[in-house]
Amino acid sequence: MRILIVDDSSVMRKIVTRGLRQAGFAIDEILEAGDGQQGLEVLSNQTVDLILSDWNMPNMDGLTFVREARKTIQTPIVMVTTEGGEGKVNEAIASGANGHIKKPFTPDTLKDTLGKYFA
Amino acid sequence: MSGPVPPEQQEPLAEALKTSLLDVLETMAWSAVKLSREEQHSNFMVRGEACGVMRVHGAVTGLIGLATSQYTGKELVSRIVGLSTDMLQPEDITDGLAELANLIGGGMKAKAGISGIHLDPPMAMVGQGILAEWKTEAMTRVITFEVGRDQLRLYANF
């Protein structure tokens, strides 16, 4: 599995990476991007199996990133964010996101939400 | 609605903030945290060596802050990212403190049950003897927690 983590915080990218490894997922490679624009650049020349994206980011936010990505790829995209309200989650799903993980999360939360993508 | 928080919402907001901090530190930093004391201050003055602050607006107007020593700030960031403290770069510490503020603020938003609360991106400061003040009209609740042998202060200005 190749995973793309899109988050403007390098610390949060490390936290997600650590959580994925602690959840026991078989991961071949983790790619990182600091905002939605960089995420699209990564996707323009690399193939990934799963995308985890923050919501609030400079340059291009997570929602715009999802909408733009959906014009060319159908890779599962899961939002990882503090934006946990029902309205926000519905907006993300309507824009093409496949799911949502609320921060803070535990490796078990990642396992429960993302397990189906690793099956 | 915007502006000063009605008195009946202040207590639930402060409780949501406290619970959020405990959740975040216990879930992501595996840190045993204990509530020590609570004080009311007439200004929003953050004092420490490792500080994070974020502005709250929308349905609630105010500021959230946290402050601790550089040692504990580094230790908390080290635990949440899973790297030893000597592997952390200075920018990891500021980024980590900002993320901690973000996580705690986000948790407060979710737990408070008040719709329309917005959080600005957080800012973080690391250095010796930081003293930073924001002029506000509201009182600030300063909630002190014990983290190991150290202290972490949470500032709630609504």
PDB file of C-alpha atoms in Angstrom:
ATOM      1  CA  MET A   1       0.000   0.000   0.000  1.00  0.00           C
ATOM      2  CA  ARG A   2       1.178   3.492  -0.862  1.00  0.00           C
ATOM      3  CA  ILE A   3      -0.369   6.236   1.201  1.00  0.00           C
ATOM      4  CA  LEU A   4      -0.400   9.993   0.692  1.00  0.00           C
ATOM      5  CA  ILE A   5      -0.737  12.197   3.796  1.00  0.00           C
ATOM      6  CA  VAL A   6      -1.731  15.790   3.072  1.00  0.00           C
ATOM      7  CA  ASP A   7      -1.329  18.115   6.063  1.00  0.00           C
ATOM      8  CA  ASP A   8       0.354  21.489   6.541  1.00  0.00           C
ATOM      9  CA  SER A   9       1.750  20.374   9.902  1.00  0.00           C
ATOM     10  CA  SER A  10       4.843  18.181   9.620  1.00  0.00           C
ATOM     11  CA  VAL A  11       4.206  17.079  13.187  1.00  0.00           C
ATOM     12  CA  MET A  12       0.687  15.951  12.308  1.00  0.00           C
ATOM     13  CA  ARG A  13       2.058  14.025   9.295  1.00  0.00           C
ATOM     14  CA  LYS A  14       4.425  12.271  11.716  1.00  0.00           C
ATOM     15  CA  ILE A  15       1.541  11.563  14.116  1.00  0.00           C
ATOM     16  CA  VAL A  16      -0.554  10.015  11.333  1.00  0.00           C
ATOM     17  CA  THR A  17       2.415   7.974  10.101  1.00  0.00           C
ATOM     18  CA  ARG A  18       3.066   6.709  13.599  1.00  0.00           C
ATOM     19  CA  GLY A  19      -0.621   5.882  14.115  1.00  0.00           C
ATOM     20  CA  LEU A  20      -0.763   3.905  10.860  1.00  0.00           C
ATOM     21  CA  ARG A  21       2.296   1.873  11.836  1.00  0.00           C
ATOM     22  CA  GLN A  22       0.957   1.273  15.351  1.00  0.00           C
ATOM     23  CA  ALA A  23      -2.348   0.139  13.868  1.00  0.00           C
ATOM     24  CA  GLY A  24      -0.353  -2.642  12.204  1.00  0.00           C
ATOM     25  CA  PHE A  25      -1.143  -1.807   8.577  1.00  0.00           C
ATOM     26  CA  ALA A  26       1.145  -3.202   5.894  1.00  0.00           C
ATOM     27  CA  ILE A  27       2.536  -0.040   4.311  1.00  0.00           C
ATOM     28  CA  ASP A  28       5.069   0.029   1.480  1.00  0.00           C
ATOM     29  CA  GLU A  29       5.516   3.762   1.255  1.00  0.00           C
ATOM     30  CA  ILE A  30       4.168   6.952   2.762  1.00  0.00           C
ATOM     31  CA  LEU A  31       4.230  10.102   0.651  1.00  0.00           C
ATOM     32  CA  GLU A  32       3.691  13.542   2.165  1.00  0.00           C
ATOM     33  CA  ALA A  33       2.328  16.864   0.962  1.00  0.00           C
ATOM     34  CA  GLY A  34       2.084  20.155   2.863  1.00  0.00           C
ATOM     35  CA  ASP A  35      -1.165  21.406   1.299  1.00  0.00           C
ATOM     36  CA  GLY A  36      -3.794  20.493  -1.278  1.00  0.00           C
ATOM     37  CA  GLN A  37      -1.822  21.951  -4.171  1.00  0.00           C
ATOM     38  CA  GLN A  38       1.239  19.878  -3.293  1.00  0.00           C
ATOM     39  CA  GLY A  39      -1.053  16.869  -2.874  1.00  0.00           C
ATOM     40  CA  LEU A  40      -2.316  17.277  -6.452  1.00  0.00           C
ATOM     41  CA  GLU A  41       1.281  17.607  -7.681  1.00  0.00           C
ATOM     42  CA  VAL A  42       2.171  14.310  -5.999  1.00  0.00           C
ATOM     43  CA  LEU A  43      -0.881  12.652  -7.552  1.00  0.00           C
ATOM     44  CA  SER A  44      -0.014  13.960 -11.009  1.00  0.00           C
ATOM     45  CA  ASN A  45       3.056  11.747 -11.198  1.00  0.00           C
ATOM     46  CA  GLN A  46       2.552   9.022  -8.579  1.00  0.00           C
ATOM     47  CA  THR A  47      -0.119   6.439  -7.889  1.00  0.00           C
ATOM     48  CA  VAL A  48      -1.303   5.899  -4.326  1.00  0.00           C
ATOM     49  CA  ASP A  49      -3.821   3.498  -2.773  1.00  0.00           C
ATOM     50  CA  LEU A  50      -5.157   5.733  -0.013  1.00  0.00           C
ATOM     51  CA  ILE A  51      -5.127   9.461   0.751  1.00  0.00           C
ATOM     52  CA  LEU A  52      -5.450  10.981   4.219  1.00  0.00           C
ATOM     53  CA  SER A  53      -6.062  14.715   4.151  1.00  0.00           C
ATOM     54  CA  ASP A  54      -6.376  17.528   6.659  1.00  0.00           C
ATOM     55  CA  TRP A  55      -9.144  20.083   6.165  1.00  0.00           C
ATOM     56  CA  ASN A  56      -7.683  23.497   7.045  1.00  0.00           C
ATOM     57  CA  MET A  57      -4.505  24.170   5.077  1.00  0.00           C
ATOM     58  CA  PRO A  58      -2.956  27.190   3.352  1.00  0.00           C
ATOM     59  CA  ASN A  59      -2.867  27.541  -0.477  1.00  0.00           C
ATOM     60  CA  MET A  60      -5.464  24.826  -1.065  1.00  0.00           C
ATOM     61  CA  ASP A  61      -7.686  23.461   1.689  1.00  0.00           C
ATOM     62  CA  GLY A  62      -8.702  19.835   2.061  1.00  0.00           C
ATOM     63  CA  LEU A  63     -12.165  20.242   0.590  1.00  0.00           C
ATOM     64  CA  THR A  64     -10.866  21.887  -2.584  1.00  0.00           C
ATOM     65  CA  PHE A  65      -8.176  19.223  -2.777  1.00  0.00           C
ATOM     66  CA  VAL A  66     -10.829  16.477  -2.651  1.00  0.00           C
ATOM     67  CA  ARG A  67     -12.915  18.173  -5.358  1.00  0.00           C
ATOM     68  CA  GLU A  68      -9.892  18.660  -7.605  1.00  0.00           C
ATOM     69  CA  ALA A  69      -8.562  15.143  -7.020  1.00  0.00           C
ATOM     70  CA  ARG A  70     -11.943  13.641  -7.862  1.00  0.00           C
ATOM     71  CA  LYS A  71     -11.723  15.097 -11.387  1.00  0.00           C
ATOM     72  CA  THR A  72      -8.999  12.580 -12.194  1.00  0.00           C
ATOM     73  CA  ILE A  73      -8.792   9.800  -9.592  1.00  0.00           C
ATOM     74  CA  GLN A  74     -11.095   7.597  -7.542  1.00  0.00           C
ATOM     75  CA  THR A  75      -8.553   6.668  -4.849  1.00  0.00           C
ATOM     76  CA  PRO A  76     -10.179   6.568  -1.388  1.00  0.00           C
ATOM     77  CA  ILE A  77      -9.747   9.880   0.454  1.00  0.00           C
ATOM     78  CA  VAL A  78     -10.291  10.059   4.205  1.00  0.00           C
ATOM     79  CA  MET A  79     -10.320  13.420   5.967  1.00  0.00           C
ATOM     80  CA  VAL A  80      -8.299  13.588   9.201  1.00  0.00           C
ATOM     81  CA  THR A  81      -9.316  16.733  10.982  1.00  0.00           C
ATOM     82  CA  THR A  82     -10.644  18.480  14.053  1.00  0.00           C
ATOM     83  CA  GLU A  83     -13.637  19.564  11.942  1.00  0.00           C
ATOM     84  CA  GLY A  84     -15.959  16.939  13.400  1.00  0.00           C
ATOM     85  CA  GLY A  85     -19.380  18.548  12.981  1.00  0.00           C
ATOM     86  CA  GLU A  86     -22.026  16.630  11.059  1.00  0.00           C
ATOM     87  CA  GLY A  87     -22.438  19.437   8.528  1.00  0.00           C
ATOM     88  CA  LYS A  88     -18.724  19.495   7.782  1.00  0.00           C
ATOM     89  CA  VAL A  89     -18.519  15.725   7.461  1.00  0.00           C
ATOM     90  CA  ASN A  90     -21.496  15.699   5.069  1.00  0.00           C
ATOM     91  CA  GLU A  91     -19.890  18.477   3.034  1.00  0.00           C
ATOM     92  CA  ALA A  92     -16.688  16.446   2.735  1.00  0.00           C
ATOM     93  CA  ILE A  93     -18.577  13.307   1.710  1.00  0.00           C
ATOM     94  CA  ALA A  94     -20.630  15.284  -0.841  1.00  0.00           C
ATOM     95  CA  SER A  95     -17.371  16.614  -2.279  1.00  0.00           C
ATOM     96  CA  GLY A  96     -16.036  13.124  -2.810  1.00  0.00           C
ATOM     97  CA  ALA A  97     -14.347  12.121   0.449  1.00  0.00           C
ATOM     98  CA  ASN A  98     -14.884   8.520   1.505  1.00  0.00           C
ATOM     99  CA  GLY A  99     -14.690   8.988   5.252  1.00  0.00           C
ATOM    100  CA  HIS A 100     -13.604  11.035   8.203  1.00  0.00           C
ATOM    101  CA  ILE A 101     -11.322  10.575  11.213  1.00  0.00           C
ATOM    102  CA  LYS A 102     -11.547  13.051  14.029  1.00  0.00           C
ATOM    103  CA  LYS A 103      -8.430  14.272  15.818  1.00  0.00           C
ATOM    104  CA  PRO A 104      -7.329  13.248  18.387  1.00  0.00           C
ATOM    105  CA  PHE A 105      -7.353   9.618  17.317  1.00  0.00           C
ATOM    106  CA  THR A 106      -5.864   6.369  18.550  1.00  0.00           C
ATOM    107  CA  PRO A 107      -4.321   3.560  16.465  1.00  0.00           C
ATOM    108  CA  ASP A 108      -7.554   1.622  17.137  1.00  0.00           C
ATOM    109  CA  THR A 109      -9.600   4.419  15.564  1.00  0.00           C
ATOM    110  CA  LEU A 110      -7.368   4.277  12.488  1.00  0.00           C
ATOM    111  CA  LYS A 111      -7.715   0.491  12.403  1.00  0.00           C
ATOM    112  CA  ASP A 112     -11.517   0.637  12.590  1.00  0.00           C
ATOM    113  CA  THR A 113     -11.926   3.393   9.995  1.00  0.00           C
ATOM    114  CA  LEU A 114      -9.189   2.464   7.538  1.00  0.00           C
ATOM    115  CA  GLY A 115      -9.104  -1.331   7.881  1.00  0.00           C
ATOM    116  CA  LYS A 116     -11.390  -1.849   4.886  1.00  0.00           C
ATOM    117  CA  TYR A 117      -8.918  -0.098   2.589  1.00  0.00           C
ATOM    118  CA  PHE A 118      -6.140  -2.488   3.570  1.00  0.00           C
ATOM    119  CA  ALA A 119      -8.229  -5.675   3.221  1.00  0.00           C
TER     120      ALA A 119
ATOM    121  CA  MET B   1     -24.536  35.527  17.284  1.00  0.00           C
ATOM    122  CA  SER B   2     -21.110  36.902  18.174  1.00  0.00           C
ATOM    123  CA  GLY B   3     -19.487  38.857  20.972  1.00  0.00           C
ATOM    124  CA  PRO B   4     -19.002  38.172  24.679  1.00  0.00           C
ATOM    125  CA  VAL B   5     -20.050  34.740  25.819  1.00  0.00           C
ATOM    126  CA  PRO B   6     -23.177  34.724  28.017  1.00  0.00           C
ATOM    127  CA  PRO B   7     -22.354  33.644  31.600  1.00  0.00           C
ATOM    128  CA  GLU B   8     -24.439  30.460  31.259  1.00  0.00           C
ATOM    129  CA  GLN B   9     -22.179  29.298  28.392  1.00  0.00           C
ATOM    130  CA  GLN B  10     -18.872  30.079  30.074  1.00  0.00           C
ATOM    131  CA  GLU B  11     -18.871  27.100  32.427  1.00  0.00           C
ATOM    132  CA  PRO B  12     -19.773  24.499  29.733  1.00  0.00           C
ATOM    133  CA  LEU B  13     -17.113  25.972  27.447  1.00  0.00           C
ATOM    134  CA  ALA B  14     -14.436  25.843  30.139  1.00  0.00           C
ATOM    135  CA  GLU B  15     -15.456  22.280  31.009  1.00  0.00           C
ATOM    136  CA  ALA B  16     -15.307  21.302  27.318  1.00  0.00           C
ATOM    137  CA  LEU B  17     -11.839  22.830  27.084  1.00  0.00           C
ATOM    138  CA  LYS B  18     -10.566  21.018  30.179  1.00  0.00           C
ATOM    139  CA  THR B  19     -11.988  17.681  29.052  1.00  0.00           C
ATOM    140  CA  SER B  20     -10.519  18.215  25.611  1.00  0.00           C
ATOM    141  CA  LEU B  21      -7.037  18.848  27.022  1.00  0.00           C
ATOM    142  CA  LEU B  22      -7.233  15.703  29.152  1.00  0.00           C
ATOM    143  CA  ASP B  23      -8.454  13.676  26.146  1.00  0.00           C
ATOM    144  CA  VAL B  24      -5.726  14.947  23.852  1.00  0.00           C
ATOM    145  CA  LEU B  25      -2.874  14.453  26.300  1.00  0.00           C
ATOM    146  CA  GLU B  26      -4.061  11.055  27.436  1.00  0.00           C
ATOM    147  CA  THR B  27      -4.961   9.773  23.947  1.00  0.00           C
ATOM    148  CA  MET B  28      -2.066  11.117  21.904  1.00  0.00           C
ATOM    149  CA  ALA B  29       0.724  11.828  24.383  1.00  0.00           C
ATOM    150  CA  TRP B  30       0.000   9.031  26.884  1.00  0.00           C
ATOM    151  CA  SER B  31       0.531  11.561  29.638  1.00  0.00           C
ATOM    152  CA  ALA B  32      -1.091  11.291  33.037  1.00  0.00           C
ATOM    153  CA  VAL B  33      -2.495  14.740  33.685  1.00  0.00           C
ATOM    154  CA  LYS B  34      -4.046  15.958  36.907  1.00  0.00           C
ATOM    155  CA  LEU B  35      -6.085  19.102  37.477  1.00  0.00           C
ATOM    156  CA  SER B  36      -4.293  21.205  40.075  1.00  0.00           C
ATOM    157  CA  ARG B  37      -6.046  24.573  40.450  1.00  0.00           C
ATOM    158  CA  GLU B  38      -8.102  27.218  38.714  1.00  0.00           C
ATOM    159  CA  GLU B  39      -7.820  31.015  38.906  1.00  0.00           C
ATOM    160  CA  GLN B  40      -9.533  34.008  37.309  1.00  0.00           C
ATOM    161  CA  HIS B  41      -7.338  36.760  35.863  1.00  0.00           C
ATOM    162  CA  SER B  42      -8.415  40.116  34.503  1.00  0.00           C
ATOM    163  CA  ASN B  43      -6.064  39.882  31.512  1.00  0.00           C
ATOM    164  CA  PHE B  44      -4.945  37.262  29.001  1.00  0.00           C
ATOM    165  CA  MET B  45      -1.272  36.905  29.812  1.00  0.00           C
ATOM    166  CA  VAL B  46       0.504  33.747  28.715  1.00  0.00           C
ATOM    167  CA  ARG B  47       3.617  32.994  30.716  1.00  0.00           C
ATOM    168  CA  GLY B  48       6.008  30.099  30.045  1.00  0.00           C
ATOM    169  CA  GLU B  49       8.720  28.730  27.787  1.00  0.00           C
ATOM    170  CA  ALA B  50       6.579  26.756  25.360  1.00  0.00           C
ATOM    171  CA  CYS B  51       3.258  28.373  24.490  1.00  0.00           C
ATOM    172  CA  GLY B  52       0.438  27.913  21.997  1.00  0.00           C
ATOM    173  CA  VAL B  53      -2.417  30.366  21.418  1.00  0.00           C
ATOM    174  CA  MET B  54      -5.441  30.399  19.155  1.00  0.00           C
ATOM    175  CA  ARG B  55      -8.283  32.819  18.538  1.00  0.00           C
ATOM    176  CA  VAL B  56     -11.887  31.702  18.759  1.00  0.00           C
ATOM    177  CA  HIS B  57     -14.571  33.557  16.815  1.00  0.00           C
ATOM    178  CA  GLY B  58     -18.060  33.139  15.422  1.00  0.00           C
ATOM    179  CA  ALA B  59     -20.634  32.085  18.017  1.00  0.00           C
ATOM    180  CA  VAL B  60     -17.976  32.545  20.693  1.00  0.00           C
ATOM    181  CA  THR B  61     -15.309  35.239  20.729  1.00  0.00           C
ATOM    182  CA  GLY B  62     -12.142  34.710  22.734  1.00  0.00           C
ATOM    183  CA  LEU B  63      -8.720  33.174  23.068  1.00  0.00           C
ATOM    184  CA  ILE B  64      -7.381  29.799  24.105  1.00  0.00           C
ATOM    185  CA  GLY B  65      -3.807  29.355  25.270  1.00  0.00           C
ATOM    186  CA  LEU B  66      -1.517  26.782  26.772  1.00  0.00           C
ATOM    187  CA  ALA B  67       1.884  27.198  28.341  1.00  0.00           C
ATOM    188  CA  THR B  68       4.464  24.976  29.916  1.00  0.00           C
ATOM    189  CA  SER B  69       8.223  24.591  30.265  1.00  0.00           C
ATOM    190  CA  GLN B  70      10.424  23.816  27.260  1.00  0.00           C
ATOM    191  CA  TYR B  71      11.181  20.444  28.849  1.00  0.00           C
ATOM    192  CA  THR B  72       7.514  19.422  29.051  1.00  0.00           C
ATOM    193  CA  GLY B  73       6.644  20.999  25.703  1.00  0.00           C
ATOM    194  CA  LYS B  74       9.388  18.955  24.068  1.00  0.00           C
ATOM    195  CA  GLU B  75       8.392  15.839  25.976  1.00  0.00           C
ATOM    196  CA  LEU B  76       4.733  16.128  24.909  1.00  0.00           C
ATOM    197  CA  VAL B  77       5.636  16.700  21.257  1.00  0.00           C
ATOM    198  CA  SER B  78       8.109  13.816  21.429  1.00  0.00           C
ATOM    199  CA  ARG B  79       5.381  11.519  22.677  1.00  0.00           C
ATOM    200  CA  ILE B  80       2.752  12.522  20.133  1.00  0.00           C
ATOM    201  CA  VAL B  81       5.100  12.101  17.174  1.00  0.00           C
ATOM    202  CA  GLY B  82       6.912   9.045  18.527  1.00  0.00           C
ATOM    203  CA  LEU B  83      10.429  10.473  18.199  1.00  0.00           C
ATOM    204  CA  SER B  84      12.930  10.972  21.001  1.00  0.00           C
ATOM    205  CA  THR B  85      13.398  14.576  22.152  1.00  0.00           C
ATOM    206  CA  ASP B  86      16.924  14.756  20.715  1.00  0.00           C
ATOM    207  CA  MET B  87      15.555  13.934  17.247  1.00  0.00           C
ATOM    208  CA  LEU B  88      13.154  16.881  17.292  1.00  0.00           C
ATOM    209  CA  GLN B  89      14.100  20.045  15.445  1.00  0.00           C
ATOM    210  CA  PRO B  90      13.129  23.446  16.942  1.00  0.00           C
ATOM    211  CA  GLU B  91      10.429  23.799  14.260  1.00  0.00           C
ATOM    212  CA  ASP B  92       8.982  20.434  15.319  1.00  0.00           C
ATOM    213  CA  ILE B  93       8.451  21.833  18.813  1.00  0.00           C
ATOM    214  CA  THR B  94       6.630  24.971  17.627  1.00  0.00           C
ATOM    215  CA  ASP B  95       4.619  22.987  15.069  1.00  0.00           C
ATOM    216  CA  GLY B  96       3.785  20.392  17.717  1.00  0.00           C
ATOM    217  CA  LEU B  97       2.662  23.007  20.242  1.00  0.00           C
ATOM    218  CA  ALA B  98       0.520  24.679  17.594  1.00  0.00           C
ATOM    219  CA  GLU B  99      -1.028  21.298  16.763  1.00  0.00           C
ATOM    220  CA  LEU B 100      -1.665  20.638  20.450  1.00  0.00           C
ATOM    221  CA  ALA B 101      -3.530  23.955  20.683  1.00  0.00           C
ATOM    222  CA  ASN B 102      -5.414  23.039  17.507  1.00  0.00           C
ATOM    223  CA  LEU B 103      -6.369  19.605  18.833  1.00  0.00           C
ATOM    224  CA  ILE B 104      -7.475  20.995  22.186  1.00  0.00           C
ATOM    225  CA  GLY B 105      -9.483  23.796  20.565  1.00  0.00           C
ATOM    226  CA  GLY B 106     -11.047  21.371  18.092  1.00  0.00           C
ATOM    227  CA  GLY B 107     -11.994  19.052  20.925  1.00  0.00           C
ATOM    228  CA  MET B 108     -13.576  21.948  22.828  1.00  0.00           C
ATOM    229  CA  LYS B 109     -15.618  22.842  19.749  1.00  0.00           C
ATOM    230  CA  ALA B 110     -16.922  19.303  19.453  1.00  0.00           C
ATOM    231  CA  LYS B 111     -17.678  18.906  23.150  1.00  0.00           C
ATOM    232  CA  ALA B 112     -19.192  22.327  23.831  1.00  0.00           C
ATOM    233  CA  GLY B 113     -22.327  21.638  21.796  1.00  0.00           C
ATOM    234  CA  ILE B 114     -22.459  25.227  20.482  1.00  0.00           C
ATOM    235  CA  SER B 115     -22.714  25.507  16.714  1.00  0.00           C
ATOM    236  CA  GLY B 116     -20.866  28.157  14.731  1.00  0.00           C
ATOM    237  CA  ILE B 117     -17.618  28.225  16.723  1.00  0.00           C
ATOM    238  CA  HIS B 118     -14.611  28.900  14.477  1.00  0.00           C
ATOM    239  CA  LEU B 119     -10.942  28.564  15.308  1.00  0.00           C
ATOM    240  CA  ASP B 120      -8.168  30.550  13.662  1.00  0.00           C
ATOM    241  CA  PRO B 121      -4.913  28.754  12.854  1.00  0.00           C
ATOM    242  CA  PRO B 122      -2.842  28.503  16.040  1.00  0.00           C
ATOM    243  CA  MET B 123       0.456  30.218  16.790  1.00  0.00           C
ATOM    244  CA  ALA B 124       3.249  28.884  18.975  1.00  0.00           C
ATOM    245  CA  MET B 125       6.207  30.426  20.796  1.00  0.00           C
ATOM    246  CA  VAL B 126       9.247  28.738  22.310  1.00  0.00           C
ATOM    247  CA  GLY B 127      11.910  30.581  24.267  1.00  0.00           C
ATOM    248  CA  GLN B 128      13.120  31.639  27.672  1.00  0.00           C
ATOM    249  CA  GLY B 129      10.688  33.453  29.962  1.00  0.00           C
ATOM    250  CA  ILE B 130       7.986  34.283  27.428  1.00  0.00           C
ATOM    251  CA  LEU B 131       5.380  36.741  28.631  1.00  0.00           C
ATOM    252  CA  ALA B 132       2.746  37.570  26.033  1.00  0.00           C
ATOM    253  CA  GLU B 133      -0.387  39.611  26.606  1.00  0.00           C
ATOM    254  CA  TRP B 134      -3.502  40.130  24.498  1.00  0.00           C
ATOM    255  CA  LYS B 135      -5.839  42.953  25.418  1.00  0.00           C
ATOM    256  CA  THR B 136      -9.336  41.592  25.885  1.00  0.00           C
ATOM    257  CA  GLU B 137     -12.504  42.625  27.685  1.00  0.00           C
ATOM    258  CA  ALA B 138     -13.299  39.197  29.092  1.00  0.00           C
ATOM    259  CA  MET B 139     -11.837  37.572  32.183  1.00  0.00           C
ATOM    260  CA  THR B 140      -9.357  34.723  31.704  1.00  0.00           C
ATOM    261  CA  ARG B 141      -9.666  31.410  33.460  1.00  0.00           C
ATOM    262  CA  VAL B 142      -6.204  29.957  34.102  1.00  0.00           C
ATOM    263  CA  ILE B 143      -6.406  26.220  34.726  1.00  0.00           C
ATOM    264  CA  THR B 144      -3.231  24.552  35.974  1.00  0.00           C
ATOM    265  CA  PHE B 145      -2.576  20.857  35.425  1.00  0.00           C
ATOM    266  CA  GLU B 146       0.186  18.700  36.809  1.00  0.00           C
ATOM    267  CA  VAL B 147       2.055  16.826  34.084  1.00  0.00           C
ATOM    268  CA  GLY B 148       4.640  14.589  35.709  1.00  0.00           C
ATOM    269  CA  ARG B 149       6.632  16.879  38.021  1.00  0.00           C
ATOM    270  CA  ASP B 150       5.873  19.902  35.901  1.00  0.00           C
ATOM    271  CA  GLN B 151       2.880  22.122  35.244  1.00  0.00           C
ATOM    272  CA  LEU B 152       0.880  22.999  32.168  1.00  0.00           C
ATOM    273  CA  ARG B 153      -1.428  26.006  32.181  1.00  0.00           C
ATOM    274  CA  LEU B 154      -4.544  26.259  30.057  1.00  0.00           C
ATOM    275  CA  TYR B 155      -5.947  29.741  29.411  1.00  0.00           C
ATOM    276  CA  ALA B 156      -9.612  30.240  28.526  1.00  0.00           C
ATOM    277  CA  ASN B 157     -10.680  33.762  27.661  1.00  0.00           C
ATOM    278  CA  PHE B 158     -14.368  33.928  26.685  1.00  0.00           C
TER     279      PHE B 158
END
